[in-house]
Amino acid sequence: MLPLLSDVNPSVERMQWSVAEYDLAATLESGQAFRWLPCSDGSWAGVLDGHWLRLYPVADGLAAERLGSRPSWDSVAEYLQIQMDYPAVLASFPQEPVMESAVAACRGLRLLRQPLWECLAGFLCSSNKQIIQIRAMIAALCRQFGDPVRVPNSLSVKQEVWSFPGPERIATATENELRACKLGYRAPYLREAARRVAEGELDLEGIRSLNLASARERLQTLPGVGPKVADCVLLFAYGFPRAFPIDVWVARALQELYFNPDKPPTLKTLTAFRDQHFGPNAGYAQQYLFHYRRVSYGK
DNA sequence: ATCCAGGATACCT
DNA sequence: AGGTATCATGGA
């Protein structure tokens, strides 16, 4: 039986959402996701659920284009967190000059809700790396182990696109193959983490129902996953609103804005402060501090 | 060349 | 418990 023409050559479908205060560029560039590529027309091209997707900022919100019927528009809206109550999150921040300045500097910055494994693997590779290098590592992993993703025939610049490889695929890669993707000492960590997820030793979906402390504990049983990486996954993929990764930039921001700028506080001090100061949406506040420190007076 | 990067780990006091 | 060397790679 011949396949339907629409399956062989699916057409581009478009959807639009009305949403206020959504800075798509800041959101996709702010170091929470590593796979979005900027296009010359201001849109962003990427892959969701194994399928090509393009995102546009438009006058009163966001628009998206897909090829055929996937990814589902529901999954796109979930990924972008279009329905979340953004003003309520900002209102929950501490009423203080620091957070007011941070929000003023990057209003419209949002948190995504990413697929679990992709987010975990990405941040497992992120340790002691610059964002630009993390992007390169992830791109190499997808090119080596992902499946080819169909893109519209109409694309002027034919770009090759691959899906993000699942844990089953990463687990069967050799350590040297992973090192060839510039993972360095992270290669055996990622391979072992993939194996444990693929074989069901760690149930990523099951972590959704845990409280924050238990979820941290479970993720940190994986090699290469410590407190910072775990909180990135818990915030950017699971959506735990109080997860609050402290990396070098956030530590710098906390020190300069809340502590003695000349004497670095211990990580324990920063952790205690984080847990009592930023309220029910501390993770969101963290993303503002991170971006604020990087764009306004960082290097 | 030297320092550092969305850190984690093993190994020390 | 709390500091420190080390890890692989490449940007600034």
Coordinates of C-alpha atoms (C1' of nucleotides) in Angstrom, one line a residue:
Chain A
M1 CA 0.0 0.0 0.0
L2 CA 1.3 3.4 -0.9
P3 CA 1.8 5.9 1.9
L4 CA -0.4 8.9 1.9
L5 CA 1.2 11.9 0.2
S6 CA 0.8 13.9 3.4
D7 CA 3.1 11.4 5.2
V8 CA 5.8 11.5 2.6
N9 CA 5.7 15.3 2.2
P10 CA 4.1 16.8 5.2
S11 CA 3.2 20.4 5.1
V12 CA 4.3 23.1 7.5
E13 CA 1.6 23.8 10.2
R14 CA 1.5 27.0 12.2
M15 CA 0.1 27.8 15.7
Q16 CA 0.0 31.0 17.6
W17 CA -0.4 31.8 21.3
S18 CA -1.3 35.0 22.9
V19 CA 1.0 35.5 25.9
A20 CA 2.3 38.7 27.5
E21 CA 5.9 39.3 28.6
Y22 CA 7.7 36.3 27.0
D23 CA 11.3 37.1 25.9
L24 CA 11.8 34.1 23.7
A25 CA 15.4 34.9 22.8
A26 CA 16.5 35.4 26.5
T27 CA 14.6 32.2 27.4
L28 CA 16.2 30.0 24.8
E29 CA 19.7 31.6 25.2
S30 CA 19.9 31.7 29.0
G31 CA 21.8 28.4 29.4
Q32 CA 18.8 26.2 30.4
A33 CA 18.5 24.5 27.0
F34 CA 21.4 23.9 24.6
R35 CA 19.9 23.0 21.3
W36 CA 18.1 26.0 19.9
L37 CA 19.6 27.6 16.8
P38 CA 18.9 31.3 16.0
C39 CA 17.6 31.9 12.5
S40 CA 18.3 35.1 10.5
D41 CA 14.6 36.2 10.7
G42 CA 14.6 36.2 14.6
S43 CA 13.0 32.7 14.9
W44 CA 14.6 29.7 16.6
A45 CA 14.9 26.2 15.2
G46 CA 15.1 23.1 17.3
V47 CA 13.7 19.6 18.0
L48 CA 11.0 18.6 20.4
D49 CA 9.7 15.0 20.8
G50 CA 12.0 14.0 18.0
H51 CA 10.4 16.4 15.5
W52 CA 11.5 19.7 14.0
L53 CA 10.1 22.8 15.4
R54 CA 10.5 26.5 14.8
L55 CA 9.6 29.2 17.4
Y56 CA 8.8 32.9 16.6
P57 CA 8.3 35.9 18.7
V58 CA 5.2 37.7 17.4
A59 CA 3.4 41.0 18.4
D60 CA 1.1 39.6 21.1
G61 CA 2.9 36.4 22.0
L62 CA 4.5 33.4 20.4
A63 CA 4.1 31.4 17.2
A64 CA 5.4 28.0 16.2
E65 CA 5.8 25.9 13.0
R66 CA 6.0 22.2 12.8
L67 CA 6.1 19.6 10.0
G68 CA 2.9 17.6 9.8
S69 CA 1.1 16.8 13.1
R70 CA 4.0 16.5 15.5
P71 CA 5.1 17.6 18.0
S72 CA 1.6 18.1 19.5
W73 CA 0.8 21.8 20.2
D74 CA 0.0 20.7 23.7
S75 CA 3.6 19.5 24.2
V76 CA 4.9 22.7 22.7
A77 CA 2.8 24.8 25.1
E78 CA 4.0 22.6 28.0
Y79 CA 7.6 23.0 27.0
L80 CA 7.3 26.8 26.7
Q81 CA 5.1 27.0 29.9
I82 CA 2.7 29.2 28.1
Q83 CA -0.1 28.8 30.6
M84 CA 1.9 29.6 33.8
D85 CA 1.0 32.6 35.9
Y86 CA 4.0 34.8 35.2
P87 CA 2.9 37.9 37.1
A88 CA 2.2 35.7 40.2
V89 CA 5.7 34.3 40.1
L90 CA 7.3 37.8 39.9
A91 CA 5.0 39.0 42.7
S92 CA 6.3 36.1 44.9
F93 CA 9.9 37.3 44.8
P94 CA 11.3 39.1 47.8
Q95 CA 10.3 42.7 47.8
E96 CA 13.7 44.2 47.7
P97 CA 16.0 46.3 45.4
V98 CA 18.1 43.4 44.3
M99 CA 15.3 41.3 42.8
E100 CA 13.6 44.4 41.4
S101 CA 16.8 45.2 39.5
A102 CA 17.2 41.7 38.3
V103 CA 13.6 41.5 37.0
A104 CA 13.9 44.9 35.4
A105 CA 17.1 43.8 33.6
C106 CA 15.5 40.8 32.0
R107 CA 11.7 41.0 32.2
G108 CA 10.2 38.3 30.0
L109 CA 12.8 35.7 30.8
R110 CA 11.0 32.4 31.4
L111 CA 11.7 28.9 32.7
L112 CA 11.1 26.1 30.2
R113 CA 9.8 22.6 31.1
Q114 CA 12.1 20.3 29.3
P115 CA 12.2 16.5 28.6
L116 CA 13.7 14.6 31.6
W117 CA 16.5 12.6 29.9
E118 CA 17.6 15.4 27.5
C119 CA 17.9 17.9 30.4
L120 CA 19.7 15.4 32.6
A121 CA 22.2 14.3 30.0
G122 CA 22.8 17.9 29.0
F123 CA 23.6 19.1 32.5
L124 CA 25.6 16.0 33.3
C125 CA 27.8 17.2 30.5
S126 CA 27.8 20.8 31.7
S127 CA 30.2 20.6 34.6
N128 CA 33.1 22.9 34.5
K129 CA 32.3 23.9 30.9
Q130 CA 31.3 27.2 29.2
I131 CA 27.8 27.3 27.7
I132 CA 29.2 27.5 24.2
Q133 CA 31.2 24.3 24.8
I134 CA 28.2 22.6 26.2
R135 CA 26.2 23.4 23.1
A136 CA 29.1 21.9 21.0
M137 CA 29.2 18.7 23.0
I138 CA 25.4 18.2 22.8
A139 CA 25.4 18.9 19.1
A140 CA 28.1 16.3 18.6
L141 CA 26.2 13.7 20.7
C142 CA 23.1 14.3 18.6
R143 CA 25.0 14.1 15.3
Q144 CA 26.7 10.9 16.4
F145 CA 23.9 9.0 18.1
G146 CA 20.6 10.8 17.2
D147 CA 18.2 9.9 14.4
P148 CA 17.9 12.2 11.4
V149 CA 15.0 14.7 11.7
R150 CA 13.0 15.8 8.7
V151 CA 13.1 19.5 8.0
P152 CA 10.8 21.5 5.6
N153 CA 11.8 21.4 2.0
S154 CA 11.2 25.2 1.9
L155 CA 14.2 25.9 4.2
S156 CA 16.5 28.1 2.3
V157 CA 19.6 26.9 4.1
K158 CA 19.4 23.1 4.4
Q159 CA 20.5 22.3 7.9
E160 CA 21.1 18.8 9.1
V161 CA 19.1 18.1 12.2
W162 CA 19.2 15.1 14.6
S163 CA 17.1 14.0 17.5
F164 CA 18.5 13.8 21.0
P165 CA 19.7 10.2 21.6
G166 CA 17.8 8.3 24.3
P167 CA 19.5 6.6 27.2
E168 CA 19.3 3.2 25.4
R169 CA 21.4 4.6 22.6
I170 CA 24.0 6.4 24.8
A171 CA 24.3 3.3 27.0
T172 CA 25.5 1.2 24.0
A173 CA 28.1 3.8 22.9
T174 CA 31.7 3.2 23.9
E175 CA 33.5 5.5 26.2
N176 CA 35.9 6.5 23.3
E177 CA 32.9 7.3 21.1
L178 CA 31.6 9.6 23.8
R179 CA 35.1 11.2 24.2
A180 CA 35.1 11.8 20.5
C181 CA 32.2 14.2 21.2
K182 CA 34.5 16.2 23.5
L183 CA 32.9 14.9 26.7
G184 CA 36.3 14.4 28.3
Y185 CA 36.2 12.9 31.8
R186 CA 32.4 13.2 31.7
A187 CA 32.2 10.3 29.1
P188 CA 32.1 7.4 31.6
Y189 CA 29.7 9.3 33.8
L190 CA 27.2 9.8 31.0
R191 CA 27.5 6.3 29.8
E192 CA 26.9 4.8 33.2
A193 CA 24.0 7.2 33.9
A194 CA 22.4 6.2 30.6
R195 CA 22.8 2.5 31.4
R196 CA 21.1 2.9 34.8
V197 CA 18.2 4.9 33.3
A198 CA 17.9 2.5 30.3
E199 CA 17.8 -0.6 32.5
G200 CA 15.3 0.9 34.9
E201 CA 17.6 1.1 37.8
L202 CA 16.6 4.7 38.1
D203 CA 13.0 5.6 37.2
L204 CA 13.2 9.2 36.0
E205 CA 9.4 9.5 35.7
G206 CA 9.0 8.2 39.2
I207 CA 11.0 11.1 40.6
R208 CA 8.1 13.4 39.7
S209 CA 6.1 12.3 42.6
L210 CA 8.9 12.8 45.2
N211 CA 9.4 15.8 47.4
L212 CA 12.4 18.0 46.6
A213 CA 14.8 16.5 49.1
S214 CA 14.1 13.0 48.0
A215 CA 14.2 13.9 44.4
R216 CA 17.7 15.5 44.9
E217 CA 18.8 12.3 46.7
R218 CA 17.6 10.1 43.9
L219 CA 19.2 12.0 41.1
Q220 CA 22.5 12.4 42.9
T221 CA 22.9 8.6 43.0
L222 CA 23.9 8.9 39.3
P223 CA 27.6 9.3 38.6
G224 CA 28.5 12.9 37.6
V225 CA 25.3 14.3 39.1
G226 CA 26.0 16.4 42.2
P227 CA 23.9 19.1 43.9
K228 CA 24.2 21.7 41.2
V229 CA 23.4 19.4 38.2
A230 CA 20.6 17.8 40.1
D231 CA 18.9 21.1 40.9
C232 CA 19.2 22.2 37.2
V233 CA 17.3 19.1 36.2
L234 CA 14.8 19.4 39.0
L235 CA 14.1 23.1 38.0
F236 CA 14.3 23.0 34.2
A237 CA 12.8 19.5 33.6
Y238 CA 10.7 18.5 36.6
G239 CA 9.6 22.0 37.5
F240 CA 10.3 21.9 41.2
P241 CA 9.8 25.6 42.0
R242 CA 12.3 25.7 44.9
A243 CA 15.1 23.9 43.1
F244 CA 17.9 26.5 42.9
P245 CA 21.2 25.5 41.3
I246 CA 24.2 27.4 42.6
D247 CA 26.9 27.6 39.9
V248 CA 29.8 30.0 39.7
W249 CA 27.7 32.8 38.2
V250 CA 24.9 32.5 40.8
A251 CA 27.4 32.2 43.6
R252 CA 29.1 35.4 42.3
A253 CA 25.7 37.2 42.1
L254 CA 24.7 36.1 45.6
Q255 CA 28.1 37.1 47.1
E256 CA 28.1 40.5 45.4
L257 CA 24.4 41.4 46.0
Y258 CA 23.8 39.9 49.5
F259 CA 27.2 39.3 51.2
N260 CA 30.6 40.9 51.5
P261 CA 31.9 41.4 48.0
D262 CA 35.5 41.0 49.1
K263 CA 35.2 37.8 51.1
P264 CA 33.6 34.8 49.3
P265 CA 31.0 33.0 51.6
T266 CA 31.1 29.3 51.8
L267 CA 28.8 27.2 49.6
K268 CA 27.1 26.1 52.8
T269 CA 26.3 29.7 53.7
L270 CA 25.0 30.4 50.2
T271 CA 22.9 27.2 50.3
A272 CA 21.3 28.1 53.6
F273 CA 20.6 31.6 52.4
R274 CA 19.0 30.3 49.2
D275 CA 16.7 28.1 51.1
Q276 CA 15.3 30.8 53.4
H277 CA 15.4 33.9 51.3
F278 CA 13.7 33.6 47.9
G279 CA 10.3 32.2 48.6
P280 CA 8.1 29.6 46.9
N281 CA 9.5 30.4 43.4
A282 CA 13.1 30.5 44.4
G283 CA 14.2 28.7 41.2
Y284 CA 12.7 31.4 39.0
A285 CA 14.5 34.0 41.1
Q286 CA 17.7 32.1 40.6
Q287 CA 17.3 32.3 36.8
Y288 CA 17.0 36.0 37.0
L289 CA 20.1 36.4 39.2
F290 CA 22.0 34.1 36.8
H291 CA 21.0 36.1 33.7
Y292 CA 21.3 39.5 35.4
R293 CA 24.8 38.7 36.5
R294 CA 25.8 37.6 33.0
V295 CA 24.2 40.3 30.9
S296 CA 24.6 43.5 33.0
Y297 CA 28.0 43.5 34.4
G298 CA 29.5 40.1 33.7
K299 CA 32.2 39.0 31.3
Chain B
dA1 C1' 50.6 31.6 28.2
dT2 C1' 47.4 31.7 32.1
dC3 C1' 43.0 31.5 33.9
dC4 C1' 38.5 29.9 33.9
dA5 C1' 34.1 27.5 32.6
dG6 C1' 25.9 26.7 34.7
dG7 C1' 31.1 20.8 39.1
dA8 C1' 31.8 16.2 40.8
dT9 C1' 34.8 13.1 42.9
dA10 C1' 38.6 11.0 45.4
dC11 C1' 41.6 12.0 48.8
dC12 C1' 43.3 14.3 52.2
dT13 C1' 43.4 16.7 57.3
Chain C
dA1 C1' 32.8 17.4 58.5
dG2 C1' 35.6 20.6 55.9
dG3 C1' 39.5 21.9 52.5
dT4 C1' 42.0 20.5 48.0
dA5 C1' 43.9 18.3 43.7
dT6 C1' 42.3 16.4 39.7
dC7 C1' 39.6 15.5 35.8
dA8 C1' 39.3 17.0 29.5
dT9 C1' 38.7 20.5 26.6
dG10 C1' 38.8 25.0 24.6
dG11 C1' 37.2 30.1 25.1
dA12 C1' 38.6 34.5 26.6

